[in-house]
Coordinates of C-alpha atoms in Angstrom, one line a residue:
X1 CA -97.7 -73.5 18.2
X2 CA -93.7 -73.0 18.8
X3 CA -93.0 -74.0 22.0
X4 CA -91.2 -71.0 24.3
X5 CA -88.1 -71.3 25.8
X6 CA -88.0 -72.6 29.8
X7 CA -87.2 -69.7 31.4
X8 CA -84.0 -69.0 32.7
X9 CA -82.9 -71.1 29.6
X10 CA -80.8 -69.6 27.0
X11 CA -82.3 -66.8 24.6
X12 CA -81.3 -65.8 21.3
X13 CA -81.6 -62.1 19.8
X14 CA -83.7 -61.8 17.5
X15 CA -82.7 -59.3 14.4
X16 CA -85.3 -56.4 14.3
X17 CA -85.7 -55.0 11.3
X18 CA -84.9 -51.1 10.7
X19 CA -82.1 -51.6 13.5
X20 CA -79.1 -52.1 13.1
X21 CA -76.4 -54.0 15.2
X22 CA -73.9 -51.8 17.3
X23 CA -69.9 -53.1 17.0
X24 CA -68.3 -54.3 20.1
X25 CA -67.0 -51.9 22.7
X26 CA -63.3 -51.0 22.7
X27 CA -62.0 -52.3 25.8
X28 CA -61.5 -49.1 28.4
X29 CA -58.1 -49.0 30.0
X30 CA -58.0 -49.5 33.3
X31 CA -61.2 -51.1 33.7
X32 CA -61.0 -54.2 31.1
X33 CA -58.3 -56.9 31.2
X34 CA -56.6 -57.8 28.5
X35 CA -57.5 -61.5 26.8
X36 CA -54.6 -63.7 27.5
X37 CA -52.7 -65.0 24.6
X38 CA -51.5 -68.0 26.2
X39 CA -47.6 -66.4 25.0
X40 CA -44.6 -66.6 27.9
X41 CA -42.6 -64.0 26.1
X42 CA -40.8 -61.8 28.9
X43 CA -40.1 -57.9 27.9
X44 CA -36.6 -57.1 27.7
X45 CA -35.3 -54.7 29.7
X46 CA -32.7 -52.3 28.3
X47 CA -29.2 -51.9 30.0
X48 CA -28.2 -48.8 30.7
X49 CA -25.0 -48.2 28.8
X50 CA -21.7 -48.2 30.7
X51 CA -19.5 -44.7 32.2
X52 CA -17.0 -45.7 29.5
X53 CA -19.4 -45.5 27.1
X54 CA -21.2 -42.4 28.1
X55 CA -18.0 -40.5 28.2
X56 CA -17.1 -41.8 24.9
X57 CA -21.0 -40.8 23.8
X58 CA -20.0 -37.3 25.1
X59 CA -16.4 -37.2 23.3
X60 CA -17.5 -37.4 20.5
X61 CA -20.5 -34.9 20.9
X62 CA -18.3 -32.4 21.6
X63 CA -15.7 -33.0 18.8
X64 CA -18.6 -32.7 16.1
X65 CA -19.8 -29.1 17.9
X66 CA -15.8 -28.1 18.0
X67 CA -15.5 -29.5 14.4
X68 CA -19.0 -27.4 13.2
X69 CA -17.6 -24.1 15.4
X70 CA -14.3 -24.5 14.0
X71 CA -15.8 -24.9 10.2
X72 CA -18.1 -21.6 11.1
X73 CA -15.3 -20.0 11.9
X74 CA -13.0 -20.2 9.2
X75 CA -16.2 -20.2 6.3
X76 CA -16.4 -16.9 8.1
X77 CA -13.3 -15.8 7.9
X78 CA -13.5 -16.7 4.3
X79 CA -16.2 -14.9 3.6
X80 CA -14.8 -11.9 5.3
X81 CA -11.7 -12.0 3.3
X82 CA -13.5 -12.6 0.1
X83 CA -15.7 -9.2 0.9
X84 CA -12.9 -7.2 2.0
X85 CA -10.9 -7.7 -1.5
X86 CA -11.4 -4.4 -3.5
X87 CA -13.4 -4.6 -6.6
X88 CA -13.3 -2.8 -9.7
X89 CA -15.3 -3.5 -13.8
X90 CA -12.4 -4.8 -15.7
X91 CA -12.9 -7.8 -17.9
X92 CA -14.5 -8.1 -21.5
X93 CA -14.2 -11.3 -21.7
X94 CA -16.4 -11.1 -25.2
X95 CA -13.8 -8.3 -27.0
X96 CA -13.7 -8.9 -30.7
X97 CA -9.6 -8.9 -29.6
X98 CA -10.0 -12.2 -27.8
X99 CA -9.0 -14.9 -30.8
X100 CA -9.8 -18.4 -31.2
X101 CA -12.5 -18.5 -27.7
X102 CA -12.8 -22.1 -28.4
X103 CA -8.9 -22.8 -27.8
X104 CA -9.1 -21.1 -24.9
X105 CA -11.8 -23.2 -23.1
X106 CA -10.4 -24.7 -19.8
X107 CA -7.7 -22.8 -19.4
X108 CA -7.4 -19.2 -17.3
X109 CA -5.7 -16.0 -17.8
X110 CA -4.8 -13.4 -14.9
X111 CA -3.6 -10.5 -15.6
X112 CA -1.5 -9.5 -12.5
X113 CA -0.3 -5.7 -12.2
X114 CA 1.6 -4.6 -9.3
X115 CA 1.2 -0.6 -9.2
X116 CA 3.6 2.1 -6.9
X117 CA 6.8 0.1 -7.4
X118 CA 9.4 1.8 -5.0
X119 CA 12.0 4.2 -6.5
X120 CA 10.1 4.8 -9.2
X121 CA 7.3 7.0 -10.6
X122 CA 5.2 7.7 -13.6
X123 CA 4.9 5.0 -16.0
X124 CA 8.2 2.9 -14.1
X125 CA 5.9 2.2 -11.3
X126 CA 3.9 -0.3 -13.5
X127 CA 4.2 -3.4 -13.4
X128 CA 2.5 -6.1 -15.5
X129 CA 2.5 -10.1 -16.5
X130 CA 0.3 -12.1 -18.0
X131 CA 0.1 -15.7 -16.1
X132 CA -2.0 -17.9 -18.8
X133 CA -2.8 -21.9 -16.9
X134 CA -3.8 -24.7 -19.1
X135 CA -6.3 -27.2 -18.6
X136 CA -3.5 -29.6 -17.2
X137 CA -2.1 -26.8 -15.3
X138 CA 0.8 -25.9 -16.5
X139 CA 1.5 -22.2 -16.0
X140 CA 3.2 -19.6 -18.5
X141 CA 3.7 -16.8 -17.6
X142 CA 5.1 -13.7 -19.6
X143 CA 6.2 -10.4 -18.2
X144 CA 5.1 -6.9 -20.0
X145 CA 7.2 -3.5 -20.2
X146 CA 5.3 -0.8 -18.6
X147 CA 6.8 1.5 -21.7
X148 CA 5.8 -0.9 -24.4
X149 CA 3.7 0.5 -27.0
X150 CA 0.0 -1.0 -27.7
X151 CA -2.9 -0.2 -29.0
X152 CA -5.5 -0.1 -26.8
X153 CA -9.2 -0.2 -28.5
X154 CA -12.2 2.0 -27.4
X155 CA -12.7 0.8 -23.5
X156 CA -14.9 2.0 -20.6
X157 CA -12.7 4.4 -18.3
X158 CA -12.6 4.2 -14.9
X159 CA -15.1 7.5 -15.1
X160 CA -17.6 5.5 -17.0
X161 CA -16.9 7.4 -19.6
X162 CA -16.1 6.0 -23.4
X163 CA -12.3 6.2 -24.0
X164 CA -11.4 6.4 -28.0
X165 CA -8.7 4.1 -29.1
X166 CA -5.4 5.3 -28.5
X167 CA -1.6 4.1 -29.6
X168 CA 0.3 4.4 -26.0
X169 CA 2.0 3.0 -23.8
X170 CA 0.9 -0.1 -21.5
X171 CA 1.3 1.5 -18.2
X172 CA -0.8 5.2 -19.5
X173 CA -3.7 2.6 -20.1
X174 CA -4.0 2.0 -16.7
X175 CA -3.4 5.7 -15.5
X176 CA -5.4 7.3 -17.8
X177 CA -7.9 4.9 -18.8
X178 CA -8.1 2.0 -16.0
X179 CA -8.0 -1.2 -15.4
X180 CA -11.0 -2.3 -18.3
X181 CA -9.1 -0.2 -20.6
X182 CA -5.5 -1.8 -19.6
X183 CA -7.5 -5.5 -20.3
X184 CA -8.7 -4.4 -23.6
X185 CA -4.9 -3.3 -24.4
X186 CA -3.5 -6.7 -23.0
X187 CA -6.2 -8.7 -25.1
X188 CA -5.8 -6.6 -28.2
X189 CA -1.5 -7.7 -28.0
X190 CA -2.1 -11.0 -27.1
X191 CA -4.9 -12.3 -27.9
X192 CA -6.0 -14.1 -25.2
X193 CA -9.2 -14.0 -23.2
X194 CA -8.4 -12.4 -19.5
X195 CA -10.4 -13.9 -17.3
X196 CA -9.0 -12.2 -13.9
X197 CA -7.3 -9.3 -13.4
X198 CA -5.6 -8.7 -10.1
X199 CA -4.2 -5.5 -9.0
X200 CA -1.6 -5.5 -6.2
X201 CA -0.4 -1.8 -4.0
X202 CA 3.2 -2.5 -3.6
X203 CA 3.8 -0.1 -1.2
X204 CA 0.9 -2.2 1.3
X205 CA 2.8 -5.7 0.2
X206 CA 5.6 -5.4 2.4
X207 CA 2.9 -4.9 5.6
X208 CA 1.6 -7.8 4.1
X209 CA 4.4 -10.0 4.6
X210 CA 4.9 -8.6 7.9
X211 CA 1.9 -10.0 9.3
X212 CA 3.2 -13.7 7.9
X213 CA 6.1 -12.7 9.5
X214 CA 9.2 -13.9 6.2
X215 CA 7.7 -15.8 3.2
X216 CA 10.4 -18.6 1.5
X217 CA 11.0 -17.2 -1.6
X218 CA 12.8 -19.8 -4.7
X219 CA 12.4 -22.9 -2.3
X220 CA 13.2 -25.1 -5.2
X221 CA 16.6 -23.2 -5.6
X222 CA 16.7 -23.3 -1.5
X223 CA 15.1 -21.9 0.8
X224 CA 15.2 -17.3 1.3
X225 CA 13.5 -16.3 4.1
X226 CA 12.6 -12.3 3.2
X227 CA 11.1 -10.3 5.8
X228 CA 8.6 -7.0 4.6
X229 CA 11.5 -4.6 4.2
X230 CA 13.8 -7.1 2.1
X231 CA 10.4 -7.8 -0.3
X232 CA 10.6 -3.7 -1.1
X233 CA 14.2 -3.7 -1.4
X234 CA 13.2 -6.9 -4.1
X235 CA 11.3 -4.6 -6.4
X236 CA 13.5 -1.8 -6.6
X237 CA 15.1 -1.6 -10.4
X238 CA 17.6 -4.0 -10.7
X239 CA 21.3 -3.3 -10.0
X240 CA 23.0 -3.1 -13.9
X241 CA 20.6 -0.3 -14.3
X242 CA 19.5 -2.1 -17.3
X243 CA 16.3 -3.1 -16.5
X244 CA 14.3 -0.7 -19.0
X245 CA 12.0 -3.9 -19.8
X246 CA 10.5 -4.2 -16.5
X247 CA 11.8 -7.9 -17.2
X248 CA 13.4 -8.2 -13.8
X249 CA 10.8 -6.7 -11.4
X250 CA 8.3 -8.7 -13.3
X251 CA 9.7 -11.6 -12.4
X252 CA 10.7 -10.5 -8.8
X253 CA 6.7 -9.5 -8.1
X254 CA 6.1 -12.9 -9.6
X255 CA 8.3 -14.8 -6.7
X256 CA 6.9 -11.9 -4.1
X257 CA 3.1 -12.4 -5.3
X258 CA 3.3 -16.4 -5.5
X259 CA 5.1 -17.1 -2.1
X260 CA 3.1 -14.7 -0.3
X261 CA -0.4 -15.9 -1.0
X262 CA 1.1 -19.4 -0.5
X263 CA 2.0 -19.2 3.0
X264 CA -1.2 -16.9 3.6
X265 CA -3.8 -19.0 2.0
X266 CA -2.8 -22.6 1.5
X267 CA 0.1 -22.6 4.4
X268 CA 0.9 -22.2 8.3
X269 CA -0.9 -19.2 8.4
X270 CA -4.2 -21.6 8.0
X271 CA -3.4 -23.3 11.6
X272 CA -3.8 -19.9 13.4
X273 CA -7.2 -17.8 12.9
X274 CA -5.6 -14.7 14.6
X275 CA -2.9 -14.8 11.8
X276 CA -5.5 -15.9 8.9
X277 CA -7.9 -12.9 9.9
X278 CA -4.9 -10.2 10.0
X279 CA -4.0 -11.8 7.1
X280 CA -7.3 -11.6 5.1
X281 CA -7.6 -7.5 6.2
X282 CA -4.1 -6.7 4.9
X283 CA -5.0 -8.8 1.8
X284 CA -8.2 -6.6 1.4
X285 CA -6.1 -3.6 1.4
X286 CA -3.4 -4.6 -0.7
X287 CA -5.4 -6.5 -3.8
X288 CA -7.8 -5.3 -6.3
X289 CA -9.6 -7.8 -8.4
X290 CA -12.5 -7.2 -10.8
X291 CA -16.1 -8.2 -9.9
X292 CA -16.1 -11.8 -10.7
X293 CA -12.5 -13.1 -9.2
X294 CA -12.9 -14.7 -5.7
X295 CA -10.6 -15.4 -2.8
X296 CA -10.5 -18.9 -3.7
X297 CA -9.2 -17.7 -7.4
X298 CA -6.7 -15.5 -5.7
X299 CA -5.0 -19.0 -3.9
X300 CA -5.1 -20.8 -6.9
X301 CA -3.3 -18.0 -9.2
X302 CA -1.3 -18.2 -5.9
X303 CA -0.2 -21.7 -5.8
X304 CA -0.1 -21.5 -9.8
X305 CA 2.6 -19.3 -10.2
X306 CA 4.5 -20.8 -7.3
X307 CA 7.2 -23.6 -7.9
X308 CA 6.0 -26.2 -6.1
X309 CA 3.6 -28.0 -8.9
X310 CA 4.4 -30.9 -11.2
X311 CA 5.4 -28.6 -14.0
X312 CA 7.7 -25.6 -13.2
X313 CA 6.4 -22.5 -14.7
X314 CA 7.4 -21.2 -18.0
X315 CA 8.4 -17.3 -18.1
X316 CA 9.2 -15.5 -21.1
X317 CA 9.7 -11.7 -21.0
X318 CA 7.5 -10.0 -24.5
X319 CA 9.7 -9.9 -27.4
X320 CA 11.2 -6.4 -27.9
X321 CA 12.4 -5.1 -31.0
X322 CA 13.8 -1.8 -29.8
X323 CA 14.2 0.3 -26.6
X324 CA 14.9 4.1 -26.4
X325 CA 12.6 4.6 -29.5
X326 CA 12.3 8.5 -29.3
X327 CA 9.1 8.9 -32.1
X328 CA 8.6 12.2 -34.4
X329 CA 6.9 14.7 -32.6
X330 CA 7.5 13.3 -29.2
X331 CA 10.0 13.8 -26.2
X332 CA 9.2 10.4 -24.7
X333 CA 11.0 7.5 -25.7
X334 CA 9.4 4.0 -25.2
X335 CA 9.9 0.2 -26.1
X336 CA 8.6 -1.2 -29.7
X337 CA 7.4 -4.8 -29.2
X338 CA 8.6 -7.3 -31.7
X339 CA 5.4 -8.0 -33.6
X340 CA 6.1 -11.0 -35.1
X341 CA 8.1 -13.1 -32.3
X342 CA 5.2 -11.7 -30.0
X343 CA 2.6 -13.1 -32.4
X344 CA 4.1 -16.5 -32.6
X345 CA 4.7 -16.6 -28.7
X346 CA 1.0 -16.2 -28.1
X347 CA -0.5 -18.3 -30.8
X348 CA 1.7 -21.5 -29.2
X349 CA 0.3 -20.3 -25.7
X350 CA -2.8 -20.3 -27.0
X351 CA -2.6 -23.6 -28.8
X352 CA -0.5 -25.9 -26.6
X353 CA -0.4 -24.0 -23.2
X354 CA 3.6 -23.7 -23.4
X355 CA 5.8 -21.3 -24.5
X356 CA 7.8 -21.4 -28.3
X357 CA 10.7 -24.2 -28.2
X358 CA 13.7 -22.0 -28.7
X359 CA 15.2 -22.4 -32.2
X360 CA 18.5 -24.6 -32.4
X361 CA 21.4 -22.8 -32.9
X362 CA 22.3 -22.3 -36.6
X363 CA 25.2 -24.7 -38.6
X364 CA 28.4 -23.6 -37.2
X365 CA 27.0 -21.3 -34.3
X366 CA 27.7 -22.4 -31.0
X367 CA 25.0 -23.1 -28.7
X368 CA 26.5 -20.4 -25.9
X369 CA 26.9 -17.9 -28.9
X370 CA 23.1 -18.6 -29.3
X371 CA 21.8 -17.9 -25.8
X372 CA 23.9 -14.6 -26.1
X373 CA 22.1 -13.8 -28.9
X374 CA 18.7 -14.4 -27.2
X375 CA 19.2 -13.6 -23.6
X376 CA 16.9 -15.5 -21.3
X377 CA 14.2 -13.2 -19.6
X378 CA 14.9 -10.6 -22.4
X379 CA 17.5 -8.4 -20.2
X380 CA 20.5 -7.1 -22.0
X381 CA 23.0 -9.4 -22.9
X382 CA 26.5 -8.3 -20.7
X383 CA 30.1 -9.3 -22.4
X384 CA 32.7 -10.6 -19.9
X385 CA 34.5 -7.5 -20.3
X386 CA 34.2 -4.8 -22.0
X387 CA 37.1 -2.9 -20.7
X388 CA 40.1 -5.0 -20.3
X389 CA 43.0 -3.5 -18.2
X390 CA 44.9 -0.6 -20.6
X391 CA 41.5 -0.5 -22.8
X392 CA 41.8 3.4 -24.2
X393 CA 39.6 5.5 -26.3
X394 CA 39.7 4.8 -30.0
X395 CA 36.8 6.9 -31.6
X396 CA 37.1 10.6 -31.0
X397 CA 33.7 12.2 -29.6
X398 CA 33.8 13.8 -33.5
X399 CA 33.0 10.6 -34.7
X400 CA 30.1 9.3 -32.4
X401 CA 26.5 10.2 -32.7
X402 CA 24.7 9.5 -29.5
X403 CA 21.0 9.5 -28.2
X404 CA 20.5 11.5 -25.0
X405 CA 17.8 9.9 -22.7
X406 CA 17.1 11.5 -19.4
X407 CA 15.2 9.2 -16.6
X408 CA 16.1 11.5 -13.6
X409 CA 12.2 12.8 -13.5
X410 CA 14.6 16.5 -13.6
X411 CA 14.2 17.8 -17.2
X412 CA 18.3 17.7 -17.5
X413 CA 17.8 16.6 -21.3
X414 CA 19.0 19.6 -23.2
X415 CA 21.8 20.6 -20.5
X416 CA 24.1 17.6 -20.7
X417 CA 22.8 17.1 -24.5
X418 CA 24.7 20.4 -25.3
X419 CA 27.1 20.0 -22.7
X420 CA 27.8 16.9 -25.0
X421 CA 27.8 18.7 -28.2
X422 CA 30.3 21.5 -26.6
X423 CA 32.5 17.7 -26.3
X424 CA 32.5 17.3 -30.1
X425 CA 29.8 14.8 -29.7
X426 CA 27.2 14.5 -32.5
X427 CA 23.3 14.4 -31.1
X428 CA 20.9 12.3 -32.2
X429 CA 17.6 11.8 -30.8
X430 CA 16.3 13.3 -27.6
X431 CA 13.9 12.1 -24.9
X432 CA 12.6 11.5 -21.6
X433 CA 13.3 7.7 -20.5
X434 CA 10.4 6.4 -18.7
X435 CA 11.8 3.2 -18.0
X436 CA 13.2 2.7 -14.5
X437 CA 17.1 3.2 -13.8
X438 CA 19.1 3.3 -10.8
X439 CA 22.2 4.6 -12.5
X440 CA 23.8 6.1 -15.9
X441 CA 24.2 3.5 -18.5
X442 CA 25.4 3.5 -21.9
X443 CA 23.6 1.3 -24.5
X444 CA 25.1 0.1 -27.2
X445 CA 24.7 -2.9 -30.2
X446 CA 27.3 -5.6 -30.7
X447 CA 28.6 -3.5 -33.7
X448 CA 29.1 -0.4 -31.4
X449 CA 31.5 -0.8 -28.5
X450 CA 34.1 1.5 -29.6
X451 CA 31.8 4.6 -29.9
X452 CA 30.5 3.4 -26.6
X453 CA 33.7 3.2 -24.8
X454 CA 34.0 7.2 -25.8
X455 CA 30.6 8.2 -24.4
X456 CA 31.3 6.1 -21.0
X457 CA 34.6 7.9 -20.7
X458 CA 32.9 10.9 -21.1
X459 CA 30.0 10.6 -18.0
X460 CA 31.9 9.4 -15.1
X461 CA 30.0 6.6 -13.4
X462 CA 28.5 5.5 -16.7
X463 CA 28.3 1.8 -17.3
X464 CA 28.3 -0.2 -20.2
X465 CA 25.2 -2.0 -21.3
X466 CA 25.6 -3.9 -24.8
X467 CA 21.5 -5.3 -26.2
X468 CA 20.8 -5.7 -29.4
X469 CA 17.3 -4.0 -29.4
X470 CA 18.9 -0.5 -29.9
X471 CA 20.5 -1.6 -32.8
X472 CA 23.5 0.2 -34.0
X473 CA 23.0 3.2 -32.1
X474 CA 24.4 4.5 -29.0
X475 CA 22.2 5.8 -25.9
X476 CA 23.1 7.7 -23.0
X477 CA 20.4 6.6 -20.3
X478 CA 21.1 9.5 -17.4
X479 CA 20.1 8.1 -13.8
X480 CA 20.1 9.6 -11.0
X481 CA 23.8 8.9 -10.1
X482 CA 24.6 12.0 -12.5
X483 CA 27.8 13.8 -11.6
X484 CA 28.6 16.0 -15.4
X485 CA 31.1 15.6 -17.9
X486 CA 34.6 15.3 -18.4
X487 CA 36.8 15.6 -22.1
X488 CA 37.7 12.2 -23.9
X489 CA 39.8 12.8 -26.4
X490 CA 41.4 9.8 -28.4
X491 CA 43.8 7.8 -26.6
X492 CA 42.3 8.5 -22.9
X493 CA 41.7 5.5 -20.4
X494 CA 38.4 3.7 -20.2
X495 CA 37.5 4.1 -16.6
X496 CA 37.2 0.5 -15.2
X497 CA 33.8 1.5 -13.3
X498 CA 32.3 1.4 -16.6
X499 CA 32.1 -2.4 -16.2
X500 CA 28.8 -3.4 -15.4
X501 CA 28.0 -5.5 -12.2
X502 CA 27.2 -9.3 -12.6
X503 CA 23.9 -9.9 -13.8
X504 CA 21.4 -11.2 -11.2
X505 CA 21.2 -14.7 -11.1
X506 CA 18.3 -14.4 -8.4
X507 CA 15.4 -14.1 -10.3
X508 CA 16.6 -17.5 -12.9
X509 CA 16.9 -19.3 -10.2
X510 CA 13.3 -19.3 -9.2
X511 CA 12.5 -19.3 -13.2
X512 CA 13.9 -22.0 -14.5

């Protein structure tokens, strides 16, 4: 037999079968020691961190909350201003008008019209430009008479209803069909693909600039402060009463538009939220743009047409062929766009992002006698002096034929054209002139001063206005400055106040 253990002896389990062995109990805290490892490691005991440091701690906390309230703040602001912008369906960007798309790719074309010009009314309180910027962003920008005829293809009104295409002028577009059918005109001249249009009240501008207090206007020519009063007095027609074109105001809403935005969106006005927010209502009021141009478009056409980039911005005025064009069947007269010179503009626009290089001048033709023959901006070319001291009437009123335009808004056209006719003047064509005047010109082609001098003797106050876009004729423009007629027989003196004013020089300055 085995022998048994002594009792009290050691005694070994014995594995049962069918039962299994249970794993060793977890130790319970509290109650169980923990095994000692034998280790001397010492637990650390974390410093608490110094006042310097705590108040540093809290510094910067309370930058970071400033710097997340103050970005809250102004991304609400912005959104604000971006919902308070008026909105209106105007683009096609996919118009069978729109030529060579794929030339066009990277570069953006506004179409900027600045409506309720003051002084004027009708079709003369239009004003339009096309700014085109290139991929590189250079900026072109080229002004567009209000009068200028167009055709504008079949377009959405601003009814919803279909509009058939219509021959007319660029401003009734907008009137009568609105701004879709006024960027289906635009495209169908130019070519180009608009890709915002922007429509500014310029009767709210002014409040506008008030609220920014004076915006700089032609810093790179120095520094014009111009408060809201001076930036209506800016618009007004321009002071040769020659400014048929629109050229001039173009230009001038170009400055206005450019410096405004500039010192409300990327200027001082961004330092103070009280300012930005007044700011961002008036701008609500004062621009239209269509459904898919955003605040953050507006500043960039902004700085864009404004001076301060690496390339100065190109501005042409449309090519005209002829002004005072009084067409068969109508008593409007209007401006005929140069076809070809307007085709060649845009296809270079399109192509290169510039405008044409000017021509050298011919063999034997000096380069001033050039730029007289082209005058920058497209305004009327004025001589030095068309009536020199002693300067008397050579042409009896028997012998000139002149076009009676009246742009008084009064109906006076048939009065003074047969109080001129009861002179011994001959009549040609008359009209309404829809263009904007603030006083009686005569216009006249190089070949046609003589006959001109007669006419300006005849209608004191009249002043002469030589421009080759009316050709050989002669063209009484009546303004509002109207006083009647007087005789001017051969051999009576050319009244000196005929001489036209000197031409502005303000609006180059900023242009070139």
């Amino acid at each position: 037999m085995p022998a048994v253990p002594a009792p009290g002896g050691p005694q070994h389990s014995v594995p049962v079968p069918g039962v299994r062995r249970s794993l060793p109990v977890p130790p319970i805290p509290g109650r169980d020691l923990p095994t000692s490892t034998g280790s001397t490691a010492v637990r650390r005991v974390r410093t608490p961190p110094s006042p310097a440091r705590r108040r540093f701690n809290r510094t910067v906390f309370a930058l970071l909350a400033l710097l997340g309230v103050v970005v809250a703040a102004y991304g609400g602001l912005y959104v604000y201003g971006d919902r308070a912008l008026g909105r209106v369906d105007a683009l096609v960007p996919d118009g069978p008008e729109v030529l060579a798309p794929q030339l066009q790719v990277g570069a953006e074309t506004s179409l900027v019209v600045t409506s309720g010009l003051p002084g004027r009314s009708g079709l003369a309180s239009v004003s339009a430009l096309v700014a085109h910027v290139a991929e590189d962003g250079q900026a072109v920008v080229v002004t567009l008479p209000p009068t200028a005829l167009s055709d504008t293809p079949a377009c959405r009104a601003a009814d919803g209803s279909l509009r058939p295409p219509a021959t007319e002028p660029f401003a009734d577009a907008l009137l009568r069909g609105g701004p879709s059918c006024l960027v289906r005109s635009v495209q169908q001249l130019t070519g180009l693909r608009v890709d915002h249009y922007v429509g500014v009240d310029a009767a709210r501008l002014p409040g506008l600039v008030e609220v920014l207090g004076e915006v700089d206007m032609c810093p790179t020519a120095g520094e014009q402060q111009m408060a809201g009063d001076a930036v209506a007095d800016h618009l007004r027609p321009g002071a040769a009463g020659s400014d048929v074109t629109g050229a001039v105001v173009g230009a001038r809403g170009q400055q206005v538009l450019s410096s405004t935005l500039t010192a409300g969106l990327a200027g001082g006005a961004l330092a103070d939220p009280l300012t930005l927010a007044r700011f961002l209502s008036g701008a609500g009021d004062t621009l239209t743009v269509d459904q898919e141009t955003s605040l953050q478009d507006v500043r960039s056409l902004g700085l864009a047409l404004g001076p301060q980039g690496e390339s100065a911005v190109e501005v042409a005025a449309l090519p005209v062929a002829q002004v005072g064009r009084v067409a068969t069947g109508s008593d409007q007269a209007a401006v005929v766009v140069d076809a070809l010179a307007t085709r060649e503009l845009f296809d270079e626009v399109i192509n290169s992002g510039r405008l044409p290089v000017p021509e050298p001048p011919a063999e034997g033709q000096p380069a001033d006698a050039a730029q007289a023959a082209a005058p920058a901006g497209g305004q009327p070319a004025v001589v030095a002096d068309p009536v020199p001291a002693g300067t008397t009437v050579t042409v009896p009123p028997e012998g000139v034929t002149v076009d009676v335009l009246d742009a008084t808004g009064t109906g006076r056209t048939a009065e003074i054209a047969d109080g001129l006719a009861a002179g011994g003047f001959r009549i040609g064509a008359r009209g309404v002139e829809p263009g904007a005047v603030d006083r009686t010109v005569v216009r006249y082609g190089p070949a046609a001063l003589e006959p001109a001098r007669t006419v300006a003797t005849a209608v004191p106050g009249a002043v002469l206005v030589e421009t080759p876009a009316v050709g050989a004729a002669v063209q009484l423009v009546v303004g509002p400055d109207y006083t009647g007629l007087v005789a001017a027989p051969a051999g009576t003196p050319v009244p000196a106040t005929a001489v036209p004013p000197a031409a502005d020089e303000a609006v180059r300055a900023c242009t070139s």
